[in-house]
Amino acid sequence: MEGSSLRHWKVIPILLITLQFTTNMVLSLADAPFDKQRNIEYIKSSCSSTTYPRLCYRSLSIYANKIKTSPRLLVDTALNVTLKASKSTSRLMVKISTIHGLRPRVAAAMADCIEVIGDSVDELQQSIEELGHISRSNFALTMSDIQTWVSAALTDEDTCMDGFAGKSMNGNVKTMVRKRIVKIAHLTSNALALVNNYASTQSNLP
């Protein structure tokens, strides 16, 4: 009888631990949809201040669980998404430039584009690296550098398109280049808007 009672008291702590674990799991699962919705709403709200809010939301909402409601992670993700698209565009343009029989003016415009988009990629990479080293003590100076680099990346993308201006440049190459450059220019513009928002919001903190 005494042995049975002892076994009974040993079982109770195990039951309590199991109950606590189950309760925590239920609460965690109950909070998950709320957290995800809150993260998505944060991204949607942040994107509303950009020039291309639909593109902003579409490109960033898939990273809601990573971004959560962090302004720094929002900016970091926006810059990385833009960098990835810019690298892809750069590779495509190098491939297009090897097409046999390009008209001389088109070939020259492609060469210029490859150079300036390469610069844009470098500037976006620098921005991401600097963001990773940001702290309260160097915040203002670092954000100023990041704003300068992202602005320069956007200017480079505009420069690429300027090289294809005029009806004489019309054709399949211009159409392909324009489609990709416009996309990364819009992503860069959105990233810059989020960078500017982050800089102005954080600079007002004590």
Short mmCIF file of C-alpha atoms in Angstrom, two decimals:
data_model
loop_
_atom_site.label_atom_id
_atom_site.label_comp_id
_atom_site.label_asym_id
_atom_site.label_seq_id
_atom_site.Cartn_x
_atom_site.Cartn_y
_atom_site.Cartn_z
CA MET A 1 0.00 0.00 0.00
CA GLU A 2 2.81 2.32 0.90
CA GLY A 3 4.64 1.53 -2.40
CA SER A 4 1.48 2.29 -4.38
CA SER A 5 1.12 5.63 -2.61
CA LEU A 6 4.74 6.51 -3.38
CA ARG A 7 4.26 5.74 -7.08
CA HIS A 8 1.16 7.94 -7.02
CA TRP A 9 3.10 10.95 -5.71
CA LYS A 10 5.82 10.41 -8.33
CA VAL A 11 3.24 10.53 -11.14
CA ILE A 12 1.72 13.86 -10.02
CA PRO A 13 4.78 16.06 -10.91
CA ILE A 14 4.97 14.39 -14.33
CA LEU A 15 1.29 15.13 -14.93
CA LEU A 16 1.79 18.75 -13.86
CA ILE A 17 4.76 19.19 -16.22
CA THR A 18 2.80 17.64 -19.10
CA LEU A 19 -0.17 19.89 -18.37
CA GLN A 20 2.04 22.99 -18.27
CA PHE A 21 3.74 22.04 -21.54
CA THR A 22 0.40 21.43 -23.25
CA THR A 23 -0.97 24.75 -21.97
CA ASN A 24 2.07 26.64 -23.26
CA MET A 25 1.74 24.96 -26.64
CA VAL A 26 -1.94 25.88 -26.91
CA LEU A 27 -1.24 29.50 -25.95
CA SER A 28 1.64 29.69 -28.41
CA LEU A 29 -0.48 28.33 -31.25
CA ALA A 30 -3.28 30.71 -30.33
CA ASP A 31 -0.91 33.70 -30.49
CA ALA A 32 0.71 32.66 -33.80
CA PRO A 33 -2.07 33.86 -36.14
CA PHE A 34 -2.31 37.13 -34.21
CA ASP A 35 1.45 37.72 -34.41
CA LYS A 36 1.51 36.94 -38.13
CA GLN A 37 -1.40 39.29 -38.81
CA ARG A 38 0.24 42.03 -36.73
CA ASN A 39 3.49 41.63 -38.67
CA ILE A 40 1.68 41.79 -42.01
CA GLU A 41 -0.26 44.88 -40.94
CA TYR A 42 3.00 46.53 -39.91
CA ILE A 43 4.47 45.92 -43.36
CA LYS A 44 1.32 47.15 -45.10
CA SER A 45 1.29 50.30 -42.99
CA SER A 46 4.99 50.96 -43.61
CA CYS A 47 4.62 50.40 -47.36
CA SER A 48 1.77 52.91 -47.57
CA SER A 49 4.33 55.74 -47.40
CA THR A 50 6.35 54.44 -50.38
CA THR A 51 5.90 55.45 -54.02
CA TYR A 52 4.88 51.95 -55.08
CA PRO A 53 3.01 50.51 -52.06
CA ARG A 54 1.60 47.44 -53.82
CA LEU A 55 5.04 46.36 -55.02
CA CYS A 56 6.46 47.11 -51.58
CA TYR A 57 3.87 44.96 -49.82
CA ARG A 58 4.11 42.14 -52.38
CA SER A 59 7.91 41.98 -52.14
CA LEU A 60 8.14 42.20 -48.33
CA SER A 61 5.04 40.49 -46.90
CA ILE A 62 6.50 37.04 -47.59
CA TYR A 63 9.21 37.93 -45.04
CA ALA A 64 6.71 39.00 -42.35
CA ASN A 65 7.90 36.39 -39.84
CA LYS A 66 11.48 37.62 -40.20
CA ILE A 67 10.69 41.34 -40.16
CA LYS A 68 8.10 41.18 -37.38
CA THR A 69 7.59 44.85 -36.44
CA SER A 70 11.24 45.92 -36.56
CA PRO A 71 12.03 49.06 -38.61
CA ARG A 72 15.66 47.98 -39.01
CA LEU A 73 14.74 44.50 -40.24
CA LEU A 74 12.18 46.05 -42.59
CA VAL A 75 14.87 48.25 -44.15
CA ASP A 76 17.40 45.40 -44.23
CA THR A 77 14.93 43.10 -46.01
CA ALA A 78 13.91 45.80 -48.50
CA LEU A 79 17.56 46.43 -49.36
CA ASN A 80 18.30 42.72 -49.72
CA VAL A 81 15.27 42.15 -51.95
CA THR A 82 16.41 45.07 -54.13
CA LEU A 83 20.00 43.80 -54.22
CA LYS A 84 18.88 40.32 -55.29
CA ALA A 85 16.77 41.77 -58.13
CA SER A 86 19.62 44.07 -59.19
CA LYS A 87 22.12 41.20 -59.35
CA SER A 88 19.68 39.15 -61.42
CA THR A 89 19.16 42.09 -63.80
CA SER A 90 22.91 42.64 -64.08
CA ARG A 91 23.45 39.00 -65.08
CA LEU A 92 20.66 39.22 -67.67
CA MET A 93 22.12 42.36 -69.19
CA VAL A 94 25.55 40.78 -69.53
CA LYS A 95 23.88 37.89 -71.34
CA ILE A 96 21.92 40.24 -73.64
CA SER A 97 25.10 42.16 -74.47
CA THR A 98 26.55 39.02 -76.06
CA ILE A 99 23.72 38.74 -78.59
CA HIS A 100 25.20 38.75 -82.07
CA GLY A 101 24.25 41.60 -84.36
CA LEU A 102 23.34 44.32 -81.85
CA ARG A 103 23.27 47.77 -83.42
CA PRO A 104 26.29 49.87 -82.36
CA ARG A 105 24.21 52.39 -80.38
CA VAL A 106 22.33 49.59 -78.61
CA ALA A 107 25.58 47.79 -77.82
CA ALA A 108 27.05 51.03 -76.41
CA ALA A 109 23.93 51.65 -74.29
CA MET A 110 24.11 48.06 -72.98
CA ALA A 111 27.78 48.50 -72.03
CA ASP A 112 26.95 51.69 -70.13
CA CYS A 113 24.01 49.98 -68.42
CA ILE A 114 26.12 47.04 -67.30
CA GLU A 115 28.61 49.46 -65.74
CA VAL A 116 26.09 51.63 -63.88
CA ILE A 117 24.01 48.68 -62.67
CA GLY A 118 27.25 47.18 -61.38
CA ASP A 119 27.76 50.41 -59.44
CA SER A 120 24.19 50.18 -58.15
CA VAL A 121 24.81 46.64 -56.88
CA ASP A 122 27.96 47.81 -55.05
CA GLU A 123 26.09 50.73 -53.46
CA LEU A 124 23.26 48.51 -52.24
CA GLN A 125 25.78 46.04 -50.79
CA GLN A 126 27.55 48.87 -48.96
CA SER A 127 24.23 50.04 -47.55
CA ILE A 128 23.40 46.58 -46.21
CA GLU A 129 26.85 46.18 -44.66
CA GLU A 130 26.63 49.57 -42.95
CA LEU A 131 23.15 48.83 -41.63
CA GLY A 132 24.57 45.73 -39.97
CA HIS A 133 27.01 47.88 -37.98
CA ILE A 134 24.57 50.57 -36.93
CA SER A 135 24.29 51.60 -33.27
CA ARG A 136 22.78 54.46 -31.33
CA SER A 137 26.12 56.26 -31.15
CA ASN A 138 26.71 56.24 -34.93
CA PHE A 139 23.07 56.16 -36.06
CA ALA A 140 22.75 59.57 -37.70
CA LEU A 141 26.04 59.40 -39.62
CA THR A 142 25.49 55.81 -40.77
CA MET A 143 21.92 56.45 -41.92
CA SER A 144 23.12 59.50 -43.84
CA ASP A 145 25.66 57.31 -45.67
CA ILE A 146 23.00 54.69 -46.41
CA GLN A 147 20.63 57.34 -47.78
CA THR A 148 23.40 58.63 -50.04
CA TRP A 149 24.25 55.16 -51.37
CA VAL A 150 20.65 54.11 -52.03
CA SER A 151 19.97 57.45 -53.74
CA ALA A 152 23.05 56.88 -55.90
CA ALA A 153 21.81 53.38 -56.80
CA LEU A 154 18.51 54.88 -57.95
CA THR A 155 20.35 57.50 -60.03
CA ASP A 156 22.43 54.76 -61.68
CA GLU A 157 19.28 52.90 -62.68
CA ASP A 158 17.82 56.07 -64.19
CA THR A 159 21.08 56.63 -66.07
CA CYS A 160 20.78 53.18 -67.60
CA MET A 161 17.33 53.95 -68.97
CA ASP A 162 18.44 57.36 -70.28
CA GLY A 163 20.86 55.54 -72.56
CA PHE A 164 17.92 53.90 -74.34
CA ALA A 165 15.94 57.13 -74.84
CA GLY A 166 14.64 57.97 -78.28
CA LYS A 167 12.71 56.06 -80.95
CA SER A 168 15.88 55.01 -82.71
CA MET A 169 16.62 52.72 -79.75
CA ASN A 170 13.26 50.97 -79.90
CA GLY A 171 13.30 47.20 -80.21
CA ASN A 172 13.36 43.94 -78.25
CA VAL A 173 16.52 44.81 -76.33
CA LYS A 174 15.11 48.12 -75.10
CA THR A 175 11.85 46.40 -74.11
CA MET A 176 13.67 43.70 -72.11
CA VAL A 177 16.02 46.17 -70.42
CA ARG A 178 13.27 48.66 -69.62
CA LYS A 179 11.08 46.01 -67.99
CA ARG A 180 13.85 44.87 -65.65
CA ILE A 181 15.31 48.31 -64.91
CA VAL A 182 11.91 49.79 -64.10
CA LYS A 183 11.31 46.92 -61.65
CA ILE A 184 14.57 47.42 -59.75
CA ALA A 185 14.18 51.21 -59.86
CA HIS A 186 10.77 50.88 -58.20
CA LEU A 187 12.20 48.49 -55.59
CA THR A 188 15.07 50.90 -54.94
CA SER A 189 12.69 53.84 -54.63
CA ASN A 190 10.63 51.92 -52.08
CA ALA A 191 13.74 50.89 -50.15
CA LEU A 192 14.89 54.51 -50.06
CA ALA A 193 11.51 55.63 -48.70
CA LEU A 194 11.74 53.03 -45.92
CA VAL A 195 15.34 54.08 -45.19
CA ASN A 196 14.24 57.72 -44.94
CA ASN A 197 11.35 56.80 -42.63
CA TYR A 198 13.66 54.78 -40.39
CA ALA A 199 16.20 57.61 -40.27
CA SER A 200 13.64 60.27 -39.34
CA THR A 201 11.81 58.11 -36.79
CA GLN A 202 14.91 56.93 -34.96
CA SER A 203 16.58 60.33 -34.95
CA ASN A 204 13.72 61.63 -32.81
CA LEU A 205 14.29 59.03 -30.12
CA PRO A 206 16.04 60.12 -26.90
#
